[in-house]
Amino acid sequence: HGYASHTPASDGINVYCFFGKSGVHAFDLDGKELWDADAGNGSDPPKWGSSSSPVVHESTVIVTASAESQSIIGFEKTTGRKLWQHQSDGLDGMWGTPSLVQVSPKRWDLVMLVPRDLLGLDPETGKIRWQLQATESMQAYSSIISDGKRVYGFSGQGGGAVAVDIESNDTDKDVRPVWKSSVYATYASPVRYQQKIYVVSRRILTVVDAKTGKRLNSLRLKEAKKLGNARFGSLDYASPVIVGDRLFWLNASGQTFVFRIGDDIKQLAVNDLTAEKEFFWGSPAVASGRMVLRSSRFLYCIAESAKTP
């Protein structure tokens, strides 16, 4: 893939972008570049590059340069000055984005799923607060999701999933596994809604009880077009999004699957965005009644009534 696989982050004042070997860049909302910084120019063993998106915490932009320097780096958001760097060879197998979890009124943890482990870092210093062996998988493609102090991590094939509760002390003894499950994710990150977790993997939608980890339901996607070769299957990377009682999932060929969710799940529609040769590898974004999707060629906006932007 290219160097623009990382979703930008914004604090409402500026926009922060990570372009892999091309570095970290900050822009104001008019598109003027404010600063740029280096995050490394190395490669991971399979030469896939990184895909973790920047995270903004107070005055720090946090970048996971897993392939470029096997590091998580904190940059001062006004100047791009490097504040701290945490380096670990285990980051080579991580492609998800860390999440900030508020553990207490004065404490936030930067939580991420890496091969085998869940990690909690201090976002102010980059130091590890706790570490817990979570799965047996050597790949961590998806991002964790959280519900208050409870964190859910779904690893790659063969690794399954884990839920943990984070307490307010600073040792791994205070990070308690709540449940483990055999349900795994591939590239798409799960989404949680009303105590249920929805996972799309290999053209199957699986519903997991967020309290117990029990598999509640699964549904094979109908009318899915396969894209790609035998080795990489469908190359479906986008994560599902939920709006109201509908779940939307976009595959690489531009098909949007629509599901009704709740007590039961049902596929309601599959919509083809395009007949052109273009690829959809990013997750949709939803705001103000509009869904925005990016392909390898175009930016699309879907709304109830079409208006020229």
PDB file of C-alpha atoms in Angstrom:
ATOM      1  CA  HIS A   1       0.000   0.000   0.000  1.00  0.00           C
ATOM      2  CA  GLY A   2       0.993   3.620  -0.185  1.00  0.00           C
ATOM      3  CA  TYR A   3       2.163   5.929   2.571  1.00  0.00           C
ATOM      4  CA  ALA A   4      -1.291   7.460   3.171  1.00  0.00           C
ATOM      5  CA  SER A   5      -2.784   4.484   5.039  1.00  0.00           C
ATOM      6  CA  HIS A   6      -2.857   6.374   8.353  1.00  0.00           C
ATOM      7  CA  THR A   7      -6.026   8.356   9.085  1.00  0.00           C
ATOM      8  CA  PRO A   8      -5.275  11.974  10.073  1.00  0.00           C
ATOM      9  CA  ALA A   9      -6.174  13.250  13.552  1.00  0.00           C
ATOM     10  CA  SER A  10      -7.348  16.712  14.558  1.00  0.00           C
ATOM     11  CA  ASP A  11      -7.788  18.664  17.788  1.00  0.00           C
ATOM     12  CA  GLY A  12     -10.159  21.085  16.058  1.00  0.00           C
ATOM     13  CA  ILE A  13      -7.333  23.585  15.612  1.00  0.00           C
ATOM     14  CA  ASN A  14      -4.835  21.708  13.440  1.00  0.00           C
ATOM     15  CA  VAL A  15      -4.624  18.427  11.495  1.00  0.00           C
ATOM     16  CA  TYR A  16      -1.863  15.895  12.160  1.00  0.00           C
ATOM     17  CA  CYS A  17      -0.864  13.368   9.498  1.00  0.00           C
ATOM     18  CA  PHE A  18       1.547  10.451   9.454  1.00  0.00           C
ATOM     19  CA  PHE A  19       2.897   9.270   6.093  1.00  0.00           C
ATOM     20  CA  GLY A  20       5.219   6.443   7.177  1.00  0.00           C
ATOM     21  CA  LYS A  21       8.746   6.994   5.890  1.00  0.00           C
ATOM     22  CA  SER A  22       7.666  10.432   4.675  1.00  0.00           C
ATOM     23  CA  GLY A  23       7.232  11.554   8.279  1.00  0.00           C
ATOM     24  CA  VAL A  24       4.743  13.377  10.476  1.00  0.00           C
ATOM     25  CA  HIS A  25       3.171  16.619   9.241  1.00  0.00           C
ATOM     26  CA  ALA A  26       0.980  19.223  10.911  1.00  0.00           C
ATOM     27  CA  PHE A  27      -1.337  21.566   8.994  1.00  0.00           C
ATOM     28  CA  ASP A  28      -3.713  24.311  10.030  1.00  0.00           C
ATOM     29  CA  LEU A  29      -7.345  24.055   8.907  1.00  0.00           C
ATOM     30  CA  ASP A  30      -6.563  26.102   5.784  1.00  0.00           C
ATOM     31  CA  GLY A  31      -3.977  23.535   4.664  1.00  0.00           C
ATOM     32  CA  LYS A  32      -0.846  25.497   5.570  1.00  0.00           C
ATOM     33  CA  GLU A  33       1.951  23.188   6.741  1.00  0.00           C
ATOM     34  CA  LEU A  34       3.122  24.097  10.251  1.00  0.00           C
ATOM     35  CA  TRP A  35       5.863  21.546  10.895  1.00  0.00           C
ATOM     36  CA  ASP A  36       7.173  18.140   9.914  1.00  0.00           C
ATOM     37  CA  ALA A  37       9.087  15.508  11.889  1.00  0.00           C
ATOM     38  CA  ASP A  38      10.905  12.260  11.214  1.00  0.00           C
ATOM     39  CA  ALA A  39       9.605   8.963  12.647  1.00  0.00           C
ATOM     40  CA  GLY A  40      12.140   6.628  11.003  1.00  0.00           C
ATOM     41  CA  ASN A  41      12.692   5.065   7.593  1.00  0.00           C
ATOM     42  CA  GLY A  42      12.936   1.344   8.366  1.00  0.00           C
ATOM     43  CA  SER A  43      10.692  -1.516   7.197  1.00  0.00           C
ATOM     44  CA  ASP A  44       8.897  -4.340   8.957  1.00  0.00           C
ATOM     45  CA  PRO A  45       9.856  -7.950   8.017  1.00  0.00           C
ATOM     46  CA  PRO A  46       7.020  -8.470   5.468  1.00  0.00           C
ATOM     47  CA  LYS A  47       7.620  -4.962   3.992  1.00  0.00           C
ATOM     48  CA  TRP A  48       3.979  -3.971   4.452  1.00  0.00           C
ATOM     49  CA  GLY A  49       4.612  -0.644   6.119  1.00  0.00           C
ATOM     50  CA  SER A  50       2.665   0.770   9.049  1.00  0.00           C
ATOM     51  CA  SER A  51      -0.983   1.846   9.222  1.00  0.00           C
ATOM     52  CA  SER A  52      -1.584   3.050  12.816  1.00  0.00           C
ATOM     53  CA  SER A  53      -3.145   6.501  12.913  1.00  0.00           C
ATOM     54  CA  PRO A  54      -1.926   9.430  15.043  1.00  0.00           C
ATOM     55  CA  VAL A  55      -3.550  10.049  18.429  1.00  0.00           C
ATOM     56  CA  VAL A  56      -3.761  13.484  20.078  1.00  0.00           C
ATOM     57  CA  HIS A  57      -3.511  13.704  23.874  1.00  0.00           C
ATOM     58  CA  GLU A  58      -3.519  17.209  25.355  1.00  0.00           C
ATOM     59  CA  SER A  59      -0.327  18.834  23.994  1.00  0.00           C
ATOM     60  CA  THR A  60       1.108  15.645  22.441  1.00  0.00           C
ATOM     61  CA  VAL A  61       0.685  13.983  19.034  1.00  0.00           C
ATOM     62  CA  ILE A  62       1.387  10.270  19.451  1.00  0.00           C
ATOM     63  CA  VAL A  63       2.536   8.313  16.395  1.00  0.00           C
ATOM     64  CA  THR A  64       2.980   4.537  16.156  1.00  0.00           C
ATOM     65  CA  ALA A  65       5.871   4.056  13.710  1.00  0.00           C
ATOM     66  CA  SER A  66       5.802   0.267  13.983  1.00  0.00           C
ATOM     67  CA  ALA A  67       7.567  -0.413  10.687  1.00  0.00           C
ATOM     68  CA  GLU A  68       9.658   2.743  10.384  1.00  0.00           C
ATOM     69  CA  SER A  69      11.423   2.603  13.789  1.00  0.00           C
ATOM     70  CA  GLN A  70       9.615  -0.063  15.863  1.00  0.00           C
ATOM     71  CA  SER A  71       8.592   2.862  18.059  1.00  0.00           C
ATOM     72  CA  ILE A  72       5.775   4.843  19.545  1.00  0.00           C
ATOM     73  CA  ILE A  73       6.768   8.510  19.564  1.00  0.00           C
ATOM     74  CA  GLY A  74       5.275  11.552  21.275  1.00  0.00           C
ATOM     75  CA  PHE A  75       5.680  14.904  19.469  1.00  0.00           C
ATOM     76  CA  GLU A  76       4.846  18.339  20.854  1.00  0.00           C
ATOM     77  CA  LYS A  77       1.813  19.323  18.817  1.00  0.00           C
ATOM     78  CA  THR A  78       2.730  23.005  18.412  1.00  0.00           C
ATOM     79  CA  THR A  79       6.339  22.535  17.256  1.00  0.00           C
ATOM     80  CA  GLY A  80       6.850  18.871  16.267  1.00  0.00           C
ATOM     81  CA  ARG A  81       9.631  18.514  18.844  1.00  0.00           C
ATOM     82  CA  LYS A  82      10.131  14.909  19.978  1.00  0.00           C
ATOM     83  CA  LEU A  83       9.091  14.551  23.619  1.00  0.00           C
ATOM     84  CA  TRP A  84       9.577  10.816  24.128  1.00  0.00           C
ATOM     85  CA  GLN A  85      10.089   7.541  22.272  1.00  0.00           C
ATOM     86  CA  HIS A  86       9.226   3.991  23.328  1.00  0.00           C
ATOM     87  CA  GLN A  87      10.926   1.343  21.194  1.00  0.00           C
ATOM     88  CA  SER A  88      10.145  -2.391  21.005  1.00  0.00           C
ATOM     89  CA  ASP A  89      10.743  -5.056  18.364  1.00  0.00           C
ATOM     90  CA  GLY A  90       7.277  -6.457  19.162  1.00  0.00           C
ATOM     91  CA  LEU A  91       5.675  -3.507  17.387  1.00  0.00           C
ATOM     92  CA  ASP A  92       6.635  -5.064  14.026  1.00  0.00           C
ATOM     93  CA  GLY A  93       3.435  -7.122  14.045  1.00  0.00           C
ATOM     94  CA  MET A  94       1.043  -4.303  14.982  1.00  0.00           C
ATOM     95  CA  TRP A  95      -1.107  -2.325  12.529  1.00  0.00           C
ATOM     96  CA  GLY A  96      -3.963  -1.083  14.717  1.00  0.00           C
ATOM     97  CA  THR A  97      -4.352   2.352  16.263  1.00  0.00           C
ATOM     98  CA  PRO A  98      -3.883   2.802  20.043  1.00  0.00           C
ATOM     99  CA  SER A  99      -6.767   4.187  22.099  1.00  0.00           C
ATOM    100  CA  LEU A 100      -6.810   6.570  25.035  1.00  0.00           C
ATOM    101  CA  VAL A 101      -8.678   5.112  28.014  1.00  0.00           C
ATOM    102  CA  GLN A 102      -9.551   7.285  31.021  1.00  0.00           C
ATOM    103  CA  VAL A 103      -8.750   5.171  34.085  1.00  0.00           C
ATOM    104  CA  SER A 104      -9.339   7.910  36.681  1.00  0.00           C
ATOM    105  CA  PRO A 105     -10.031  11.679  36.647  1.00  0.00           C
ATOM    106  CA  LYS A 106      -6.285  12.335  36.511  1.00  0.00           C
ATOM    107  CA  ARG A 107      -5.039   9.323  34.556  1.00  0.00           C
ATOM    108  CA  TRP A 108      -5.242   8.263  30.935  1.00  0.00           C
ATOM    109  CA  ASP A 109      -3.690   5.079  29.530  1.00  0.00           C
ATOM    110  CA  LEU A 110      -2.634   4.664  25.907  1.00  0.00           C
ATOM    111  CA  VAL A 111      -3.779   1.089  25.247  1.00  0.00           C
ATOM    112  CA  MET A 112      -2.841  -1.026  22.244  1.00  0.00           C
ATOM    113  CA  LEU A 113      -2.913  -4.623  21.073  1.00  0.00           C
ATOM    114  CA  VAL A 114       0.460  -5.947  19.924  1.00  0.00           C
ATOM    115  CA  PRO A 115       1.414  -9.536  19.063  1.00  0.00           C
ATOM    116  CA  ARG A 116       0.470 -11.660  22.099  1.00  0.00           C
ATOM    117  CA  ASP A 117       0.071  -8.731  24.506  1.00  0.00           C
ATOM    118  CA  LEU A 118      -2.071  -5.805  25.548  1.00  0.00           C
ATOM    119  CA  LEU A 119      -0.017  -2.780  26.587  1.00  0.00           C
ATOM    120  CA  GLY A 120      -0.873   0.287  28.631  1.00  0.00           C
ATOM    121  CA  LEU A 121       1.486   3.278  28.284  1.00  0.00           C
ATOM    122  CA  ASP A 122       1.624   6.638  30.010  1.00  0.00           C
ATOM    123  CA  PRO A 123       0.807   9.087  27.168  1.00  0.00           C
ATOM    124  CA  GLU A 124       2.826  11.800  28.927  1.00  0.00           C
ATOM    125  CA  THR A 125       6.097   9.846  29.004  1.00  0.00           C
ATOM    126  CA  GLY A 126       5.710   6.753  26.780  1.00  0.00           C
ATOM    127  CA  LYS A 127       6.622   4.458  29.698  1.00  0.00           C
ATOM    128  CA  ILE A 128       4.834   1.121  30.099  1.00  0.00           C
ATOM    129  CA  ARG A 129       2.341   1.125  32.962  1.00  0.00           C
ATOM    130  CA  TRP A 130       1.171  -2.456  32.509  1.00  0.00           C
ATOM    131  CA  GLN A 131       1.495  -5.393  30.145  1.00  0.00           C
ATOM    132  CA  LEU A 132      -0.698  -8.476  29.887  1.00  0.00           C
ATOM    133  CA  GLN A 133      -0.384 -11.579  27.737  1.00  0.00           C
ATOM    134  CA  ALA A 134      -3.681 -11.556  25.885  1.00  0.00           C
ATOM    135  CA  THR A 135      -3.635 -13.927  22.885  1.00  0.00           C
ATOM    136  CA  GLU A 136      -1.392 -16.373  21.043  1.00  0.00           C
ATOM    137  CA  SER A 137      -1.494 -14.527  17.734  1.00  0.00           C
ATOM    138  CA  MET A 138       1.676 -13.064  16.226  1.00  0.00           C
ATOM    139  CA  GLN A 139      -0.366 -10.451  14.332  1.00  0.00           C
ATOM    140  CA  ALA A 140      -2.418  -7.554  15.674  1.00  0.00           C
ATOM    141  CA  TYR A 141      -4.177  -5.980  12.704  1.00  0.00           C
ATOM    142  CA  SER A 142      -7.158  -4.311  14.358  1.00  0.00           C
ATOM    143  CA  SER A 143      -7.551  -1.484  16.870  1.00  0.00           C
ATOM    144  CA  ILE A 144      -8.787  -2.054  20.399  1.00  0.00           C
ATOM    145  CA  ILE A 145     -12.176  -0.736  21.460  1.00  0.00           C
ATOM    146  CA  SER A 146     -13.141   0.376  24.961  1.00  0.00           C
ATOM    147  CA  ASP A 147     -16.169   0.934  27.174  1.00  0.00           C
ATOM    148  CA  GLY A 148     -15.079   3.014  30.115  1.00  0.00           C
ATOM    149  CA  LYS A 149     -12.311   1.062  31.849  1.00  0.00           C
ATOM    150  CA  ARG A 150     -13.073  -2.158  29.968  1.00  0.00           C
ATOM    151  CA  VAL A 151     -10.923  -2.790  26.903  1.00  0.00           C
ATOM    152  CA  TYR A 152     -11.544  -5.336  24.124  1.00  0.00           C
ATOM    153  CA  GLY A 153      -8.814  -6.661  21.847  1.00  0.00           C
ATOM    154  CA  PHE A 154      -9.447  -8.908  18.830  1.00  0.00           C
ATOM    155  CA  SER A 155      -6.298 -10.413  17.351  1.00  0.00           C
ATOM    156  CA  GLY A 156      -5.522 -12.116  14.054  1.00  0.00           C
ATOM    157  CA  GLN A 157      -6.440 -15.627  12.991  1.00  0.00           C
ATOM    158  CA  GLY A 158      -5.867 -18.237  15.677  1.00  0.00           C
ATOM    159  CA  GLY A 159      -5.518 -15.680  18.461  1.00  0.00           C
ATOM    160  CA  GLY A 160      -9.083 -14.946  19.482  1.00  0.00           C
ATOM    161  CA  ALA A 161     -10.189 -12.035  21.642  1.00  0.00           C
ATOM    162  CA  VAL A 162      -9.819 -10.791  25.208  1.00  0.00           C
ATOM    163  CA  ALA A 163     -11.599  -8.281  27.443  1.00  0.00           C
ATOM    164  CA  VAL A 164      -9.814  -6.698  30.413  1.00  0.00           C
ATOM    165  CA  ASP A 165     -10.698  -4.220  33.132  1.00  0.00           C
ATOM    166  CA  ILE A 166      -8.112  -1.541  33.905  1.00  0.00           C
ATOM    167  CA  GLU A 167      -7.851  -0.416  37.525  1.00  0.00           C
ATOM    168  CA  SER A 168      -6.234   2.740  38.883  1.00  0.00           C
ATOM    169  CA  ASN A 169      -2.958   1.266  40.140  1.00  0.00           C
ATOM    170  CA  ASP A 170       0.147   1.007  37.972  1.00  0.00           C
ATOM    171  CA  THR A 171       0.992  -2.696  37.775  1.00  0.00           C
ATOM    172  CA  ASP A 172      -0.141  -5.499  35.528  1.00  0.00           C
ATOM    173  CA  LYS A 173      -1.717  -7.165  38.592  1.00  0.00           C
ATOM    174  CA  ASP A 174      -4.446  -4.540  38.378  1.00  0.00           C
ATOM    175  CA  VAL A 175      -5.320  -5.368  34.749  1.00  0.00           C
ATOM    176  CA  ARG A 176      -7.796  -8.206  35.010  1.00  0.00           C
ATOM    177  CA  PRO A 177      -8.962 -10.440  32.152  1.00  0.00           C
ATOM    178  CA  VAL A 178     -12.745 -10.625  32.202  1.00  0.00           C
ATOM    179  CA  TRP A 179     -13.221 -13.117  29.379  1.00  0.00           C
ATOM    180  CA  LYS A 180     -11.549 -14.698  26.386  1.00  0.00           C
ATOM    181  CA  SER A 181     -13.182 -15.752  23.130  1.00  0.00           C
ATOM    182  CA  SER A 182     -12.246 -17.738  20.041  1.00  0.00           C
ATOM    183  CA  VAL A 183     -13.742 -15.021  17.783  1.00  0.00           C
ATOM    184  CA  TYR A 184     -10.962 -13.222  15.904  1.00  0.00           C
ATOM    185  CA  ALA A 185     -10.675 -10.257  13.572  1.00  0.00           C
ATOM    186  CA  THR A 186      -8.574  -9.937  10.466  1.00  0.00           C
ATOM    187  CA  TYR A 187      -8.103  -6.366   9.206  1.00  0.00           C
ATOM    188  CA  ALA A 188     -11.364  -4.644  10.189  1.00  0.00           C
ATOM    189  CA  SER A 189     -11.616  -3.333  13.738  1.00  0.00           C
ATOM    190  CA  PRO A 190     -14.746  -4.359  15.677  1.00  0.00           C
ATOM    191  CA  VAL A 191     -17.446  -1.908  16.739  1.00  0.00           C
ATOM    192  CA  ARG A 192     -19.472  -1.972  19.985  1.00  0.00           C
ATOM    193  CA  TYR A 193     -23.128  -0.986  20.350  1.00  0.00           C
ATOM    194  CA  GLN A 194     -25.506  -1.584  23.299  1.00  0.00           C
ATOM    195  CA  GLN A 195     -23.392  -4.273  24.985  1.00  0.00           C
ATOM    196  CA  LYS A 196     -22.763  -6.129  21.761  1.00  0.00           C
ATOM    197  CA  ILE A 197     -19.593  -6.247  19.687  1.00  0.00           C
ATOM    198  CA  TYR A 198     -19.818  -6.660  15.916  1.00  0.00           C
ATOM    199  CA  VAL A 199     -16.878  -8.212  14.055  1.00  0.00           C
ATOM    200  CA  VAL A 200     -16.588  -8.496  10.259  1.00  0.00           C
ATOM    201  CA  SER A 201     -13.992 -11.039   9.148  1.00  0.00           C
ATOM    202  CA  ARG A 202     -13.689 -13.092   5.968  1.00  0.00           C
ATOM    203  CA  ARG A 203     -17.153 -11.992   4.813  1.00  0.00           C
ATOM    204  CA  ILE A 204     -18.860 -13.116   8.032  1.00  0.00           C
ATOM    205  CA  LEU A 205     -20.512 -10.754  10.545  1.00  0.00           C
ATOM    206  CA  THR A 206     -20.237 -12.125  14.094  1.00  0.00           C
ATOM    207  CA  VAL A 207     -22.006 -10.740  17.170  1.00  0.00           C
ATOM    208  CA  VAL A 208     -20.312 -11.128  20.572  1.00  0.00           C
ATOM    209  CA  ASP A 209     -21.792 -10.373  24.003  1.00  0.00           C
ATOM    210  CA  ALA A 210     -19.616  -7.589  25.442  1.00  0.00           C
ATOM    211  CA  LYS A 211     -20.265  -8.740  29.027  1.00  0.00           C
ATOM    212  CA  THR A 212     -19.422 -12.431  28.630  1.00  0.00           C
ATOM    213  CA  GLY A 213     -17.577 -12.880  25.327  1.00  0.00           C
ATOM    214  CA  LYS A 214     -20.190 -15.395  24.191  1.00  0.00           C
ATOM    215  CA  ARG A 215     -20.798 -15.662  20.444  1.00  0.00           C
ATOM    216  CA  LEU A 216     -24.439 -14.664  19.982  1.00  0.00           C
ATOM    217  CA  ASN A 217     -24.910 -14.840  16.231  1.00  0.00           C
ATOM    218  CA  SER A 218     -23.114 -14.938  12.903  1.00  0.00           C
ATOM    219  CA  LEU A 219     -24.216 -14.132   9.384  1.00  0.00           C
ATOM    220  CA  ARG A 220     -22.441 -14.734   6.097  1.00  0.00           C
ATOM    221  CA  LEU A 221     -22.539 -11.707   3.808  1.00  0.00           C
ATOM    222  CA  LYS A 222     -24.657 -12.242   0.709  1.00  0.00           C
ATOM    223  CA  GLU A 223     -23.683 -11.126  -2.814  1.00  0.00           C
ATOM    224  CA  ALA A 224     -20.122 -10.201  -1.826  1.00  0.00           C
ATOM    225  CA  LYS A 225     -17.725  -9.745  -4.728  1.00  0.00           C
ATOM    226  CA  LYS A 226     -14.280 -11.182  -4.178  1.00  0.00           C
ATOM    227  CA  LEU A 227     -11.391  -8.914  -5.066  1.00  0.00           C
ATOM    228  CA  GLY A 228      -7.736  -9.826  -5.143  1.00  0.00           C
ATOM    229  CA  ASN A 229      -5.703 -12.989  -5.591  1.00  0.00           C
ATOM    230  CA  ALA A 230      -5.793 -16.307  -3.759  1.00  0.00           C
ATOM    231  CA  ARG A 231      -3.110 -15.316  -1.257  1.00  0.00           C
ATOM    232  CA  PHE A 232      -4.710 -12.140   0.018  1.00  0.00           C
ATOM    233  CA  GLY A 233      -8.361 -13.057  -0.493  1.00  0.00           C
ATOM    234  CA  SER A 234     -10.693 -10.104  -0.715  1.00  0.00           C
ATOM    235  CA  LEU A 235      -8.282  -7.447   0.618  1.00  0.00           C
ATOM    236  CA  ASP A 236     -11.118  -6.030   2.726  1.00  0.00           C
ATOM    237  CA  TYR A 237      -9.608  -3.570   5.206  1.00  0.00           C
ATOM    238  CA  ALA A 238     -12.400  -1.129   6.130  1.00  0.00           C
ATOM    239  CA  SER A 239     -14.008  -1.297   9.562  1.00  0.00           C
ATOM    240  CA  PRO A 240     -17.790  -1.269  10.093  1.00  0.00           C
ATOM    241  CA  VAL A 241     -19.642   1.816  11.332  1.00  0.00           C
ATOM    242  CA  ILE A 242     -22.996   2.030  13.114  1.00  0.00           C
ATOM    243  CA  VAL A 243     -25.607   4.752  12.593  1.00  0.00           C
ATOM    244  CA  GLY A 244     -28.839   4.337  14.553  1.00  0.00           C
ATOM    245  CA  ASP A 245     -29.857   0.688  14.300  1.00  0.00           C
ATOM    246  CA  ARG A 246     -27.949   0.143  11.061  1.00  0.00           C
ATOM    247  CA  LEU A 247     -24.468  -1.289  10.583  1.00  0.00           C
ATOM    248  CA  PHE A 248     -22.617  -0.365   7.394  1.00  0.00           C
ATOM    249  CA  TRP A 249     -19.591  -2.224   6.086  1.00  0.00           C
ATOM    250  CA  LEU A 250     -17.630  -1.376   2.944  1.00  0.00           C
ATOM    251  CA  ASN A 251     -15.577  -3.944   1.047  1.00  0.00           C
ATOM    252  CA  ALA A 252     -12.644  -3.319  -1.267  1.00  0.00           C
ATOM    253  CA  SER A 253     -14.711  -3.433  -4.465  1.00  0.00           C
ATOM    254  CA  GLY A 254     -17.009  -0.607  -3.297  1.00  0.00           C
ATOM    255  CA  GLN A 255     -19.945  -2.670  -2.063  1.00  0.00           C
ATOM    256  CA  THR A 256     -21.646  -1.240   1.022  1.00  0.00           C
ATOM    257  CA  PHE A 257     -23.479  -3.861   3.087  1.00  0.00           C
ATOM    258  CA  VAL A 258     -26.331  -2.623   5.268  1.00  0.00           C
ATOM    259  CA  PHE A 259     -27.511  -4.623   8.296  1.00  0.00           C
ATOM    260  CA  ARG A 260     -30.282  -4.104  10.803  1.00  0.00           C
ATOM    261  CA  ILE A 261     -28.882  -4.762  14.267  1.00  0.00           C
ATOM    262  CA  GLY A 262     -30.434  -5.205  17.695  1.00  0.00           C
ATOM    263  CA  ASP A 263     -32.042  -8.350  19.093  1.00  0.00           C
ATOM    264  CA  ASP A 264     -31.559  -9.955  15.688  1.00  0.00           C
ATOM    265  CA  ILE A 265     -29.360  -9.135  12.699  1.00  0.00           C
ATOM    266  CA  LYS A 266     -30.470  -9.074   9.089  1.00  0.00           C
ATOM    267  CA  GLN A 267     -28.787  -8.000   5.871  1.00  0.00           C
ATOM    268  CA  LEU A 268     -31.041  -5.365   4.329  1.00  0.00           C
ATOM    269  CA  ALA A 269     -29.102  -4.307   1.239  1.00  0.00           C
ATOM    270  CA  VAL A 270     -25.848  -4.318  -0.644  1.00  0.00           C
ATOM    271  CA  ASN A 271     -25.126  -1.175  -2.656  1.00  0.00           C
ATOM    272  CA  ASP A 272     -22.517  -0.812  -5.397  1.00  0.00           C
ATOM    273  CA  LEU A 273     -20.803   2.564  -5.241  1.00  0.00           C
ATOM    274  CA  THR A 274     -19.061   2.281  -8.583  1.00  0.00           C
ATOM    275  CA  ALA A 275     -18.536   0.134 -11.654  1.00  0.00           C
ATOM    276  CA  GLU A 276     -15.085   1.639 -12.205  1.00  0.00           C
ATOM    277  CA  LYS A 277     -11.799  -0.095 -11.386  1.00  0.00           C
ATOM    278  CA  GLU A 278     -11.052   1.488  -8.022  1.00  0.00           C
ATOM    279  CA  PHE A 279     -10.396   0.134  -4.558  1.00  0.00           C
ATOM    280  CA  PHE A 280     -11.872   1.032  -1.181  1.00  0.00           C
ATOM    281  CA  TRP A 281      -9.472   0.236   1.651  1.00  0.00           C
ATOM    282  CA  GLY A 282     -10.361   2.974   4.166  1.00  0.00           C
ATOM    283  CA  SER A 283     -13.156   2.992   6.730  1.00  0.00           C
ATOM    284  CA  PRO A 284     -16.158   5.284   6.122  1.00  0.00           C
ATOM    285  CA  ALA A 285     -16.593   8.424   8.226  1.00  0.00           C
ATOM    286  CA  VAL A 286     -20.027   9.681   9.313  1.00  0.00           C
ATOM    287  CA  ALA A 287     -20.928  13.225  10.412  1.00  0.00           C
ATOM    288  CA  SER A 288     -23.893  15.608  10.100  1.00  0.00           C
ATOM    289  CA  GLY A 289     -26.060  13.139   8.175  1.00  0.00           C
ATOM    290  CA  ARG A 290     -23.374  12.377   5.595  1.00  0.00           C
ATOM    291  CA  MET A 291     -21.151   9.386   4.956  1.00  0.00           C
ATOM    292  CA  VAL A 292     -17.753  10.098   3.414  1.00  0.00           C
ATOM    293  CA  LEU A 293     -15.816   7.321   1.672  1.00  0.00           C
ATOM    294  CA  ARG A 294     -12.441   7.341  -0.007  1.00  0.00           C
ATOM    295  CA  SER A 295     -11.409   5.121  -2.894  1.00  0.00           C
ATOM    296  CA  SER A 296      -8.113   4.840  -4.738  1.00  0.00           C
ATOM    297  CA  ARG A 297      -9.458   7.445  -7.183  1.00  0.00           C
ATOM    298  CA  PHE A 298     -12.211   9.557  -5.633  1.00  0.00           C
ATOM    299  CA  LEU A 299     -13.757  10.971  -2.466  1.00  0.00           C
ATOM    300  CA  TYR A 300     -17.466  10.129  -2.172  1.00  0.00           C
ATOM    301  CA  CYS A 301     -20.161  11.772  -0.071  1.00  0.00           C
ATOM    302  CA  ILE A 302     -23.462   9.945   0.504  1.00  0.00           C
ATOM    303  CA  ALA A 303     -26.396  11.915   1.916  1.00  0.00           C
ATOM    304  CA  GLU A 304     -30.180  11.747   1.981  1.00  0.00           C
ATOM    305  CA  SER A 305     -30.370  14.648  -0.470  1.00  0.00           C
ATOM    306  CA  ALA A 306     -27.479  15.290  -2.821  1.00  0.00           C
ATOM    307  CA  LYS A 307     -25.921  18.740  -2.679  1.00  0.00           C
ATOM    308  CA  THR A 308     -22.845  19.996  -4.490  1.00  0.00           C
ATOM    309  CA  PRO A 309     -20.142  20.672  -1.825  1.00  0.00           C
TER     310      PRO A 309
END
